[in-house]
Coordinates of C-alpha atoms in Angstrom, one line a residue:
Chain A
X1 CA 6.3 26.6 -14.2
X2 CA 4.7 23.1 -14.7
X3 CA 7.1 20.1 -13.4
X4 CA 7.9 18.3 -16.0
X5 CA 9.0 14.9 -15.2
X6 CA 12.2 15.5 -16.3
X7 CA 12.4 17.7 -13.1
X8 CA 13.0 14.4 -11.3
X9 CA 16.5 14.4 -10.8
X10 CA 19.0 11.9 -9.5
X11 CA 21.3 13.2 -6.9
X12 CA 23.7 15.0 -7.7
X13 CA 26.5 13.6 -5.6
X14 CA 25.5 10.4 -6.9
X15 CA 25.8 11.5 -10.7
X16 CA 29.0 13.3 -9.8
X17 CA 30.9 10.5 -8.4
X18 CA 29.9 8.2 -11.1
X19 CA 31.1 10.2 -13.7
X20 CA 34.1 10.7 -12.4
X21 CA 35.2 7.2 -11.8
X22 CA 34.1 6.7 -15.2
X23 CA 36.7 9.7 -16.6
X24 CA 40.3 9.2 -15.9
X25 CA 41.8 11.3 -12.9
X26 CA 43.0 14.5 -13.7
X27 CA 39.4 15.4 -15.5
X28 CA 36.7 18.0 -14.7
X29 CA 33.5 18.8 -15.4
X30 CA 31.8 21.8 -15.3
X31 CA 28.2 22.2 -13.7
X32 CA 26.4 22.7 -16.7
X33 CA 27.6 19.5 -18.2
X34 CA 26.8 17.7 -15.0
X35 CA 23.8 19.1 -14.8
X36 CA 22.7 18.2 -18.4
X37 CA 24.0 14.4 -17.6
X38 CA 22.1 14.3 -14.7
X39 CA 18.5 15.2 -16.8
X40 CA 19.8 13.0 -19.5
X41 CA 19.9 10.0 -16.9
X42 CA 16.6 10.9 -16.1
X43 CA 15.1 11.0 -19.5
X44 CA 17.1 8.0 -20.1
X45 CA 14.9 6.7 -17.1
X46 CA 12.1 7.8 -18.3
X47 CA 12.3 6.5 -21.9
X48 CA 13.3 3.0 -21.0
X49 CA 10.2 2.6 -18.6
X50 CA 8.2 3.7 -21.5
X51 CA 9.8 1.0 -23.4
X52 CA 9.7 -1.7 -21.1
X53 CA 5.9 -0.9 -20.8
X54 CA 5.4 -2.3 -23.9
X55 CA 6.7 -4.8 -23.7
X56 CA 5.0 -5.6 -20.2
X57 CA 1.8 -4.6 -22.1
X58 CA 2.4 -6.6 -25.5
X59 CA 2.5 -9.9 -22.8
X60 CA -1.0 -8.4 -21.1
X61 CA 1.2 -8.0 -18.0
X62 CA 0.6 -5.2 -16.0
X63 CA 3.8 -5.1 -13.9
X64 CA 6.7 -4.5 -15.5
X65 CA 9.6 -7.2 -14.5
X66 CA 13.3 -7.4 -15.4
X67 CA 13.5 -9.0 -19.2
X68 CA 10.7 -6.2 -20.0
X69 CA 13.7 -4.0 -19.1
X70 CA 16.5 -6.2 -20.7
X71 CA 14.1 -6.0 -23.7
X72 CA 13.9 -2.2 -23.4
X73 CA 17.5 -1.7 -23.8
X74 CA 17.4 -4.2 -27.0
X75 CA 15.0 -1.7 -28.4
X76 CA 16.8 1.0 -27.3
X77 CA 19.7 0.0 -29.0
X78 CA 21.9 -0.5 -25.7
X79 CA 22.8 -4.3 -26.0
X80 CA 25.9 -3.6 -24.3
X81 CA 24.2 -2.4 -21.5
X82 CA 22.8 -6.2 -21.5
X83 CA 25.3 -8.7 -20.2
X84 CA 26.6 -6.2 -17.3
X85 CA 22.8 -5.9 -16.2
X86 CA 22.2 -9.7 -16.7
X87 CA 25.2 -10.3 -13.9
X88 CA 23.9 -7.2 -11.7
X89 CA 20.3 -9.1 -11.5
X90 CA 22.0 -12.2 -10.8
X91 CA 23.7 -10.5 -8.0
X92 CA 20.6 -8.8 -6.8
X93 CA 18.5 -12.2 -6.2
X94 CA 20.9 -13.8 -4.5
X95 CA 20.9 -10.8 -1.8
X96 CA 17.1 -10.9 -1.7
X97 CA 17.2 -14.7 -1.7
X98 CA 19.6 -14.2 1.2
X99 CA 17.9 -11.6 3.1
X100 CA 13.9 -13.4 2.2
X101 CA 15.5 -16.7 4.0
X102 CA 17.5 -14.8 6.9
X103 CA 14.2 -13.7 7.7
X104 CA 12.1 -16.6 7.2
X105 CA 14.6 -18.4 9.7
X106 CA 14.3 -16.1 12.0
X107 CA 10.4 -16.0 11.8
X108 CA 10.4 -20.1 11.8
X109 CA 12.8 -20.4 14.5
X110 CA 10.6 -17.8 16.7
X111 CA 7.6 -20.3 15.6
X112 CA 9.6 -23.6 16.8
X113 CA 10.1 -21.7 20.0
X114 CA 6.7 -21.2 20.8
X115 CA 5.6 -24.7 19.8
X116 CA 7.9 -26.2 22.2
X117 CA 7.0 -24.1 24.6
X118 CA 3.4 -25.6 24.4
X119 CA 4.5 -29.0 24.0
X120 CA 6.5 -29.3 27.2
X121 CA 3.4 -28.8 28.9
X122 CA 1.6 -31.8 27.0
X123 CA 2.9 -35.8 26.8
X124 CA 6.1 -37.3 25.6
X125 CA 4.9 -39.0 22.8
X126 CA 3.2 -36.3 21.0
X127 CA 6.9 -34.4 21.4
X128 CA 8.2 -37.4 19.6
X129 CA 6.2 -37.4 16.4
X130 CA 6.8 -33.5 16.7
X131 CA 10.4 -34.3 16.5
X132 CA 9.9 -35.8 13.6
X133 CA 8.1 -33.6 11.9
X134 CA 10.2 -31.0 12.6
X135 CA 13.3 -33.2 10.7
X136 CA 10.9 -33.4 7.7
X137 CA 10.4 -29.7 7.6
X138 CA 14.1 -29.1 7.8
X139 CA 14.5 -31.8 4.7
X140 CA 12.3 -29.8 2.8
X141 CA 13.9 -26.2 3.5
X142 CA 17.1 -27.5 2.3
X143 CA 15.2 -28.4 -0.8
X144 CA 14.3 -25.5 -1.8
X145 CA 17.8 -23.8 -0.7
X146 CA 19.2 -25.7 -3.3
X147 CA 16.5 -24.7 -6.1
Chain B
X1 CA 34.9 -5.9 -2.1
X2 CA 32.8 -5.1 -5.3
X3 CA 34.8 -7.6 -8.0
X4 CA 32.3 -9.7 -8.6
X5 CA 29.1 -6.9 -8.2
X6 CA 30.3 -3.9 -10.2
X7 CA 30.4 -5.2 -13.7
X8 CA 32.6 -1.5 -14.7
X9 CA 36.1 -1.9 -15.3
X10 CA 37.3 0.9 -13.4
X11 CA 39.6 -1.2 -10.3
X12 CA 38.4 0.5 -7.5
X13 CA 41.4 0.2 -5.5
X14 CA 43.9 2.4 -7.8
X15 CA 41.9 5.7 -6.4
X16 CA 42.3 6.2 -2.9
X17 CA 40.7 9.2 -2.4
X18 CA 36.9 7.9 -2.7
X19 CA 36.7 7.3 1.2
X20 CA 34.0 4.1 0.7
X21 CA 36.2 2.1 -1.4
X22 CA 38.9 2.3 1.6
X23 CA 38.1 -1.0 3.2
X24 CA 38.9 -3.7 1.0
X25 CA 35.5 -5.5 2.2
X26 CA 32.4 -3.7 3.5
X27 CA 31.5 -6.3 5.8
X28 CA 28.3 -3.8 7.1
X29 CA 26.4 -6.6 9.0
X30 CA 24.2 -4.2 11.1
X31 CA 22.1 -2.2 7.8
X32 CA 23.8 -1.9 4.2
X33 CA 24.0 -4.7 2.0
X34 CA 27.8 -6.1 1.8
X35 CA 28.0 -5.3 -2.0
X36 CA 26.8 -1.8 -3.4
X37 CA 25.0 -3.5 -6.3
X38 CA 23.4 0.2 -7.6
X39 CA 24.3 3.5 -5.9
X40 CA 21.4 5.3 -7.5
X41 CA 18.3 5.5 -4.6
X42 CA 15.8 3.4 -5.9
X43 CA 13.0 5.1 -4.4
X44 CA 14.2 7.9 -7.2
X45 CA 13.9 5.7 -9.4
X46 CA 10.6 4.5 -8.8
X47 CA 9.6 8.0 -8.5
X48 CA 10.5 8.9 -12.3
X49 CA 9.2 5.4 -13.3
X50 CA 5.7 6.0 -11.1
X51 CA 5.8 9.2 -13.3
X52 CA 4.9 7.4 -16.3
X53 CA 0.9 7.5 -16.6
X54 CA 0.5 4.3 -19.0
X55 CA 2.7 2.2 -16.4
X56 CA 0.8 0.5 -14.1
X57 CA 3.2 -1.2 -11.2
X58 CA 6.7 -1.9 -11.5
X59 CA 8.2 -5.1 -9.5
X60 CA 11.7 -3.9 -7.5
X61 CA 13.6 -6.0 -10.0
X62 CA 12.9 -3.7 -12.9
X63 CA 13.6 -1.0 -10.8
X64 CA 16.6 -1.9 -9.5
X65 CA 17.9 -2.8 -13.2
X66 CA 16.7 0.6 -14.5
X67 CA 19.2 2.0 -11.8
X68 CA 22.2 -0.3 -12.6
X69 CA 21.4 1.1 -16.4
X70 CA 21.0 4.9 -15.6
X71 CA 24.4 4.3 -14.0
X72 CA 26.0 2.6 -17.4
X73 CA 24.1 5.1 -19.2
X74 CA 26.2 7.9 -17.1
X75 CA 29.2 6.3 -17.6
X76 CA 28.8 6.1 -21.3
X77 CA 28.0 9.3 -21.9
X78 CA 30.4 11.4 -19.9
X79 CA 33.1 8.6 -21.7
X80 CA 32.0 10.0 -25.1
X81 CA 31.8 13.2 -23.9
X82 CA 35.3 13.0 -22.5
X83 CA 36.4 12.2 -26.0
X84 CA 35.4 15.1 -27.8
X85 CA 36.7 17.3 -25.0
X86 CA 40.0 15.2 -25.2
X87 CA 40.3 16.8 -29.2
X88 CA 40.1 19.5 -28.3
X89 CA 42.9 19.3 -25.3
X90 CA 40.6 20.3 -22.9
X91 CA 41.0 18.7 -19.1
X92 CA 37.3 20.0 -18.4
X93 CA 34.3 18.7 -19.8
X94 CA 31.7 20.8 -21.0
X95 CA 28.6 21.0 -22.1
X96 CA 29.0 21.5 -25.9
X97 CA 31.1 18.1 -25.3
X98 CA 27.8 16.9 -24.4
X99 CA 25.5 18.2 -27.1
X100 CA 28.8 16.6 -29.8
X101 CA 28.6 13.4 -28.1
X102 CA 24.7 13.3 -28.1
X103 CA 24.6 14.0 -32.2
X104 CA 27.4 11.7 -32.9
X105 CA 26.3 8.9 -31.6
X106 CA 22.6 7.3 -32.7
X107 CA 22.3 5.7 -29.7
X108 CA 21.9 9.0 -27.8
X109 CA 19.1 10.2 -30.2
X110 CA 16.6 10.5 -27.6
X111 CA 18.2 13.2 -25.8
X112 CA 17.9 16.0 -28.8
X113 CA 15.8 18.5 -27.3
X114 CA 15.3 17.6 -24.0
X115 CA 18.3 18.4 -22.4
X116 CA 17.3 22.9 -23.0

């Protein structure tokens, strides 16, 4: 038997749960219908990236991004999917935004600490125009926090 | 907890048997994210969309949106199954609920033929 991508499933605890906070309490399902909604979320999958490639290709991109998949849905005729995955993405780069500047911080801070290091070892004044430097560079970071 | 992050209207809180939803905020400051913003793996995801031989690369945004929609997409579907099972005063749903729901609505097109 050839694998077929639709032989990429989703897991099935995952599908499970998610159907059944979607049906009211009290309501089953049986494995074959699970089963069949867990290959139709995969060709679901499968035809959206399709879409989406066109639309990456149509702007001679060759990654596809987020509105190529926003777009996708359009096509796809799942506009109500739209404004709940518009707020998810919003939600989604603020935690990367979050987690890219956590670790930037922590990176810069580790820098600081090894360029004072080397500057208690040379003369007073260069530590002062260092100190200033350093104010500048902490002007500009809040900068671009608040782009 | 997941207000703000999970755009589905089912209130979390009502069911208390789903053990994560127990603690009203999943402050999880050593590894997982505070808000579960998709609960579909990603790297699945890539997988299916890697499986694609005209796409090229995929940036982790459209990935991670492609999850968030598979999810919708579930929870559509086993809604509109749920209805036709509903007519038919059946508690279960089952996989002819499926098929109905897949030819009743156009949206589900697609899917004819690939689910056998």
């Amino acid at each position: 038997m050839a694998e077929r991508p639709e032989d990429l499933n989703l897991p099935n605890a995952v599908i499970t749960r998610i159907i059944k906070e979607a049906l009211p309490d009290g309501v089953n399902i049986s494995k074959e219908a699970r089963s069949a909604i867990s290959r139709a979320a995969s060709v679901f999958v499968l035809y959206a990236t399709s879409c989406a490639n066109n639309f990456a290709m149509k702007g001679k991109r060759k990654t596809l991004n987020a509105s190529d998949v926003l777009s996708a849905m359009e096509e796809m005729e799942f506009q109500r999917f739209i404004t709940p995955l518009k707020e998810a993405l919003e939600a989604y780069r603020r935690e990367q935004k979050g987690k890219k500047e956590a670790s930037e911080q922590k990176k810069k801070d580790k820098d600081k600490k090894t360029d004072s290091e080397e500057q208690d070892k040379s003369r007073d004044e260069d530590n002062d125009e260092d100190e200033e430097r350093l104010e500048e560079e902490e002007q500009n970071e809040d900068e671009e926090v608040d782009n | 907890m997941a207000a703000v992050a999970a755009g589905s209207g089912t209130p979390r809180e009502e069911e208390g048997s789903s053990g994560e939803a127990a603690a009203p905020q999943p402050q999880a400051s050593t590894s997982a994210p505070g808000p579960r913003l998709s609960r579909l793996p990603l790297a699945r995801v890539k997988a299916l969309v890697k499986a694609d031989p005209d796409v090229t690369l995929a940036g982790q945004e459209a990935i991670f949106i492609l999850a968030r929609a598979a999810e919708l997409f579930v929870e559509t579907i086993a809604k509109d199954a749920y209805c036709c099972a509903q007519q038919g005063k059946r508690k279960t749903l089952q996989r002819r609920d499926l098929d109905n729901a897949i030819e009743a609505v156009d949206e589900f097109a697609f899917l004819e033929g690939t689910l056998d």
